[in-house]
């Protein structure tokens, strides 16, 4: 079952999907501090705050990284994040993302 935290993150993401995908991609790139095409858990918090003005809790971010991080590298790519806006591309929740639990320690 999906946690309430992940449901909230996805609900906001679906609302953001009404914005142009390119605009979201530009905002995503702004928080991609090292330019590798992925954002850290802290970057996810900044992305939500800067894009829609919503401050995600550390728990929401932790749960979201566990949910979205398909390759389990502890970061989220734009494709991983946006996959939740297209029901045909949604993937089942993956196992724990290594390193994500330590992101805020």
mmCIF file with all atom_site columns, C-alpha atoms in Angstrom:
data_model
loop_
_atom_site.group_PDB
_atom_site.id
_atom_site.type_symbol
_atom_site.label_atom_id
_atom_site.label_alt_id
_atom_site.label_comp_id
_atom_site.label_asym_id
_atom_site.label_entity_id
_atom_site.label_seq_id
_atom_site.pdbx_PDB_ins_code
_atom_site.Cartn_x
_atom_site.Cartn_y
_atom_site.Cartn_z
_atom_site.occupancy
_atom_site.B_iso_or_equiv
_atom_site.pdbx_formal_charge
_atom_site.auth_seq_id
_atom_site.auth_comp_id
_atom_site.auth_asym_id
_atom_site.auth_atom_id
_atom_site.pdbx_PDB_model_num
ATOM 1   C CA . UNK A 1 1   ? 0.000  0.000  0.000   1.00 0.00 ? 1   UNK A CA 1
ATOM 2   C CA . UNK A 1 2   ? 1.153  3.516  -0.793  1.00 0.00 ? 2   UNK A CA 1
ATOM 3   C CA . UNK A 1 3   ? 1.959  5.652  2.235   1.00 0.00 ? 3   UNK A CA 1
ATOM 4   C CA . UNK A 1 4   ? 0.008  8.881  2.839   1.00 0.00 ? 4   UNK A CA 1
ATOM 5   C CA . UNK A 1 5   ? 3.246  10.799 2.331   1.00 0.00 ? 5   UNK A CA 1
ATOM 6   C CA . UNK A 1 6   ? 3.771  9.345  -1.146  1.00 0.00 ? 6   UNK A CA 1
ATOM 7   C CA . UNK A 1 7   ? 0.098  9.958  -2.006  1.00 0.00 ? 7   UNK A CA 1
ATOM 8   C CA . UNK A 1 8   ? 0.542  13.653 -1.141  1.00 0.00 ? 8   UNK A CA 1
ATOM 9   C CA . UNK A 1 9   ? 3.747  13.948 -3.170  1.00 0.00 ? 9   UNK A CA 1
ATOM 10  C CA . UNK A 1 10  ? 2.059  12.312 -6.190  1.00 0.00 ? 10  UNK A CA 1
ATOM 11  C CA . UNK A 1 11  ? -1.114 14.419 -5.815  1.00 0.00 ? 11  UNK A CA 1
ATOM 12  C CA . UNK A 1 12  ? 0.962  17.597 -5.972  1.00 0.00 ? 12  UNK A CA 1
ATOM 13  C CA . UNK A 1 13  ? 2.984  16.177 -8.858  1.00 0.00 ? 13  UNK A CA 1
ATOM 14  C CA . UNK A 1 14  ? -0.177 15.452 -10.839 1.00 0.00 ? 14  UNK A CA 1
ATOM 15  C CA . UNK A 1 15  ? -1.310 19.032 -10.265 1.00 0.00 ? 15  UNK A CA 1
ATOM 16  C CA . UNK A 1 16  ? 2.092  20.267 -11.456 1.00 0.00 ? 16  UNK A CA 1
ATOM 17  C CA . UNK A 1 17  ? 1.681  18.197 -14.632 1.00 0.00 ? 17  UNK A CA 1
ATOM 18  C CA . UNK A 1 18  ? -0.716 20.815 -15.959 1.00 0.00 ? 18  UNK A CA 1
ATOM 19  C CA . UNK A 1 19  ? 2.318  23.075 -16.327 1.00 0.00 ? 19  UNK A CA 1
ATOM 20  C CA . UNK A 1 20  ? 4.316  22.599 -19.465 1.00 0.00 ? 20  UNK A CA 1
ATOM 21  C CA . UNK A 1 21  ? 6.685  19.678 -19.203 1.00 0.00 ? 21  UNK A CA 1
ATOM 22  C CA . UNK A 1 22  ? 9.492  21.886 -20.504 1.00 0.00 ? 22  UNK A CA 1
ATOM 23  C CA . UNK A 1 23  ? 8.917  24.410 -17.734 1.00 0.00 ? 23  UNK A CA 1
ATOM 24  C CA . UNK A 1 24  ? 9.074  21.614 -15.168 1.00 0.00 ? 24  UNK A CA 1
ATOM 25  C CA . UNK A 1 25  ? 12.230 20.287 -16.782 1.00 0.00 ? 25  UNK A CA 1
ATOM 26  C CA . UNK A 1 26  ? 13.862 23.726 -16.505 1.00 0.00 ? 26  UNK A CA 1
ATOM 27  C CA . UNK A 1 27  ? 12.887 23.970 -12.828 1.00 0.00 ? 27  UNK A CA 1
ATOM 28  C CA . UNK A 1 28  ? 14.222 20.449 -12.262 1.00 0.00 ? 28  UNK A CA 1
ATOM 29  C CA . UNK A 1 29  ? 17.538 21.422 -13.885 1.00 0.00 ? 29  UNK A CA 1
ATOM 30  C CA . UNK A 1 30  ? 17.846 24.393 -11.528 1.00 0.00 ? 30  UNK A CA 1
ATOM 31  C CA . UNK A 1 31  ? 17.939 22.075 -8.509  1.00 0.00 ? 31  UNK A CA 1
ATOM 32  C CA . UNK A 1 32  ? 20.167 19.500 -10.215 1.00 0.00 ? 32  UNK A CA 1
ATOM 33  C CA . UNK A 1 33  ? 23.246 20.897 -8.507  1.00 0.00 ? 33  UNK A CA 1
ATOM 34  C CA . UNK A 1 34  ? 25.848 18.685 -10.205 1.00 0.00 ? 34  UNK A CA 1
ATOM 35  C CA . UNK A 1 35  ? 24.190 18.471 -13.626 1.00 0.00 ? 35  UNK A CA 1
ATOM 36  C CA . UNK A 1 36  ? 23.924 14.683 -13.656 1.00 0.00 ? 36  UNK A CA 1
ATOM 37  C CA . UNK A 1 37  ? 20.219 14.737 -14.578 1.00 0.00 ? 37  UNK A CA 1
ATOM 38  C CA . UNK A 1 38  ? 19.155 13.656 -11.099 1.00 0.00 ? 38  UNK A CA 1
ATOM 39  C CA . UNK A 1 39  ? 18.236 15.417 -7.885  1.00 0.00 ? 39  UNK A CA 1
ATOM 40  C CA . UNK A 1 40  ? 19.022 14.508 -4.324  1.00 0.00 ? 40  UNK A CA 1
ATOM 41  C CA . UNK A 1 41  ? 16.352 14.239 -1.630  1.00 0.00 ? 41  UNK A CA 1
ATOM 42  C CA . UNK A 1 42  ? 17.171 17.832 -0.671  1.00 0.00 ? 42  UNK A CA 1
ATOM 43  C CA . UNK A 1 43  ? 16.822 18.787 -4.339  1.00 0.00 ? 43  UNK A CA 1
ATOM 44  C CA . UNK A 1 44  ? 13.348 17.246 -4.379  1.00 0.00 ? 44  UNK A CA 1
ATOM 45  C CA . UNK A 1 45  ? 12.400 19.477 -1.460  1.00 0.00 ? 45  UNK A CA 1
ATOM 46  C CA . UNK A 1 46  ? 13.729 22.543 -3.285  1.00 0.00 ? 46  UNK A CA 1
ATOM 47  C CA . UNK A 1 47  ? 11.955 21.506 -6.527  1.00 0.00 ? 47  UNK A CA 1
ATOM 48  C CA . UNK A 1 48  ? 8.571  21.354 -4.771  1.00 0.00 ? 48  UNK A CA 1
ATOM 49  C CA . UNK A 1 49  ? 9.180  24.572 -2.844  1.00 0.00 ? 49  UNK A CA 1
ATOM 50  C CA . UNK A 1 50  ? 10.354 26.550 -5.887  1.00 0.00 ? 50  UNK A CA 1
ATOM 51  C CA . UNK A 1 51  ? 7.848  25.106 -8.361  1.00 0.00 ? 51  UNK A CA 1
ATOM 52  C CA . UNK A 1 52  ? 4.609  25.089 -6.363  1.00 0.00 ? 52  UNK A CA 1
ATOM 53  C CA . UNK A 1 53  ? 5.519  26.623 -3.025  1.00 0.00 ? 53  UNK A CA 1
ATOM 54  C CA . UNK A 1 54  ? 4.934  23.445 -1.049  1.00 0.00 ? 54  UNK A CA 1
ATOM 55  C CA . UNK A 1 55  ? 7.360  22.497 1.697   1.00 0.00 ? 55  UNK A CA 1
ATOM 56  C CA . UNK A 1 56  ? 7.654  18.718 1.840   1.00 0.00 ? 56  UNK A CA 1
ATOM 57  C CA . UNK A 1 57  ? 8.502  17.224 5.204   1.00 0.00 ? 57  UNK A CA 1
ATOM 58  C CA . UNK A 1 58  ? 11.638 15.109 5.572   1.00 0.00 ? 58  UNK A CA 1
ATOM 59  C CA . UNK A 1 59  ? 9.386  12.061 5.941   1.00 0.00 ? 59  UNK A CA 1
ATOM 60  C CA . UNK A 1 60  ? 7.542  12.882 2.695   1.00 0.00 ? 60  UNK A CA 1
ATOM 61  C CA . UNK A 1 61  ? 10.858 13.271 0.898   1.00 0.00 ? 61  UNK A CA 1
ATOM 62  C CA . UNK A 1 62  ? 12.213 10.013 2.336   1.00 0.00 ? 62  UNK A CA 1
ATOM 63  C CA . UNK A 1 63  ? 9.079  8.097  1.296   1.00 0.00 ? 63  UNK A CA 1
ATOM 64  C CA . UNK A 1 64  ? 9.031  9.761  -2.130  1.00 0.00 ? 64  UNK A CA 1
ATOM 65  C CA . UNK A 1 65  ? 12.656 8.830  -2.827  1.00 0.00 ? 65  UNK A CA 1
ATOM 66  C CA . UNK A 1 66  ? 11.910 5.230  -1.862  1.00 0.00 ? 66  UNK A CA 1
ATOM 67  C CA . UNK A 1 67  ? 8.891  5.271  -4.202  1.00 0.00 ? 67  UNK A CA 1
ATOM 68  C CA . UNK A 1 68  ? 10.288 7.103  -7.240  1.00 0.00 ? 68  UNK A CA 1
ATOM 69  C CA . UNK A 1 69  ? 13.899 5.905  -7.242  1.00 0.00 ? 69  UNK A CA 1
ATOM 70  C CA . UNK A 1 70  ? 13.566 2.995  -9.676  1.00 0.00 ? 70  UNK A CA 1
ATOM 71  C CA . UNK A 1 71  ? 17.289 2.460  -10.146 1.00 0.00 ? 71  UNK A CA 1
ATOM 72  C CA . UNK A 1 72  ? 17.837 2.762  -6.382  1.00 0.00 ? 72  UNK A CA 1
ATOM 73  C CA . UNK A 1 73  ? 20.759 5.182  -6.574  1.00 0.00 ? 73  UNK A CA 1
ATOM 74  C CA . UNK A 1 74  ? 19.381 7.504  -3.886  1.00 0.00 ? 74  UNK A CA 1
ATOM 75  C CA . UNK A 1 75  ? 18.520 10.227 -6.424  1.00 0.00 ? 75  UNK A CA 1
ATOM 76  C CA . UNK A 1 76  ? 15.523 10.923 -8.653  1.00 0.00 ? 76  UNK A CA 1
ATOM 77  C CA . UNK A 1 77  ? 15.737 11.624 -12.376 1.00 0.00 ? 77  UNK A CA 1
ATOM 78  C CA . UNK A 1 78  ? 13.212 13.842 -14.143 1.00 0.00 ? 78  UNK A CA 1
ATOM 79  C CA . UNK A 1 79  ? 11.936 10.757 -15.983 1.00 0.00 ? 79  UNK A CA 1
ATOM 80  C CA . UNK A 1 80  ? 11.473 8.845  -12.709 1.00 0.00 ? 80  UNK A CA 1
ATOM 81  C CA . UNK A 1 81  ? 9.567  11.757 -11.219 1.00 0.00 ? 81  UNK A CA 1
ATOM 82  C CA . UNK A 1 82  ? 7.378  12.456 -14.243 1.00 0.00 ? 82  UNK A CA 1
ATOM 83  C CA . UNK A 1 83  ? 6.542  8.785  -14.780 1.00 0.00 ? 83  UNK A CA 1
ATOM 84  C CA . UNK A 1 84  ? 3.882  9.225  -12.107 1.00 0.00 ? 84  UNK A CA 1
ATOM 85  C CA . UNK A 1 85  ? 1.956  11.713 -14.259 1.00 0.00 ? 85  UNK A CA 1
ATOM 86  C CA . UNK A 1 86  ? 1.313  9.100  -16.971 1.00 0.00 ? 86  UNK A CA 1
ATOM 87  C CA . UNK A 1 87  ? -0.663 6.081  -15.716 1.00 0.00 ? 87  UNK A CA 1
ATOM 88  C CA . UNK A 1 88  ? 0.675  3.956  -18.590 1.00 0.00 ? 88  UNK A CA 1
ATOM 89  C CA . UNK A 1 89  ? 4.238  4.499  -17.390 1.00 0.00 ? 89  UNK A CA 1
ATOM 90  C CA . UNK A 1 90  ? 3.726  4.061  -13.664 1.00 0.00 ? 90  UNK A CA 1
ATOM 91  C CA . UNK A 1 91  ? 5.836  1.348  -12.159 1.00 0.00 ? 91  UNK A CA 1
ATOM 92  C CA . UNK A 1 92  ? 5.256  -0.612 -8.988  1.00 0.00 ? 92  UNK A CA 1
ATOM 93  C CA . UNK A 1 93  ? 6.958  0.653  -5.874  1.00 0.00 ? 93  UNK A CA 1
ATOM 94  C CA . UNK A 1 94  ? 10.503 -0.573 -5.631  1.00 0.00 ? 94  UNK A CA 1
ATOM 95  C CA . UNK A 1 95  ? 12.400 -1.784 -2.626  1.00 0.00 ? 95  UNK A CA 1
ATOM 96  C CA . UNK A 1 96  ? 14.309 0.545  -0.371  1.00 0.00 ? 96  UNK A CA 1
ATOM 97  C CA . UNK A 1 97  ? 16.600 3.056  -2.051  1.00 0.00 ? 97  UNK A CA 1
ATOM 98  C CA . UNK A 1 98  ? 20.098 2.701  -0.592  1.00 0.00 ? 98  UNK A CA 1
ATOM 99  C CA . UNK A 1 99  ? 21.370 5.748  1.181   1.00 0.00 ? 99  UNK A CA 1
ATOM 100 C CA . UNK A 1 100 ? 18.050 7.588  1.212   1.00 0.00 ? 100 UNK A CA 1
ATOM 101 C CA . UNK A 1 101 ? 17.512 7.085  4.925   1.00 0.00 ? 101 UNK A CA 1
ATOM 102 C CA . UNK A 1 102 ? 20.722 8.964  5.676   1.00 0.00 ? 102 UNK A CA 1
ATOM 103 C CA . UNK A 1 103 ? 19.999 11.932 3.430   1.00 0.00 ? 103 UNK A CA 1
ATOM 104 C CA . UNK A 1 104 ? 18.916 14.189 6.291   1.00 0.00 ? 104 UNK A CA 1
ATOM 105 C CA . UNK A 1 105 ? 21.283 13.073 9.002   1.00 0.00 ? 105 UNK A CA 1
#
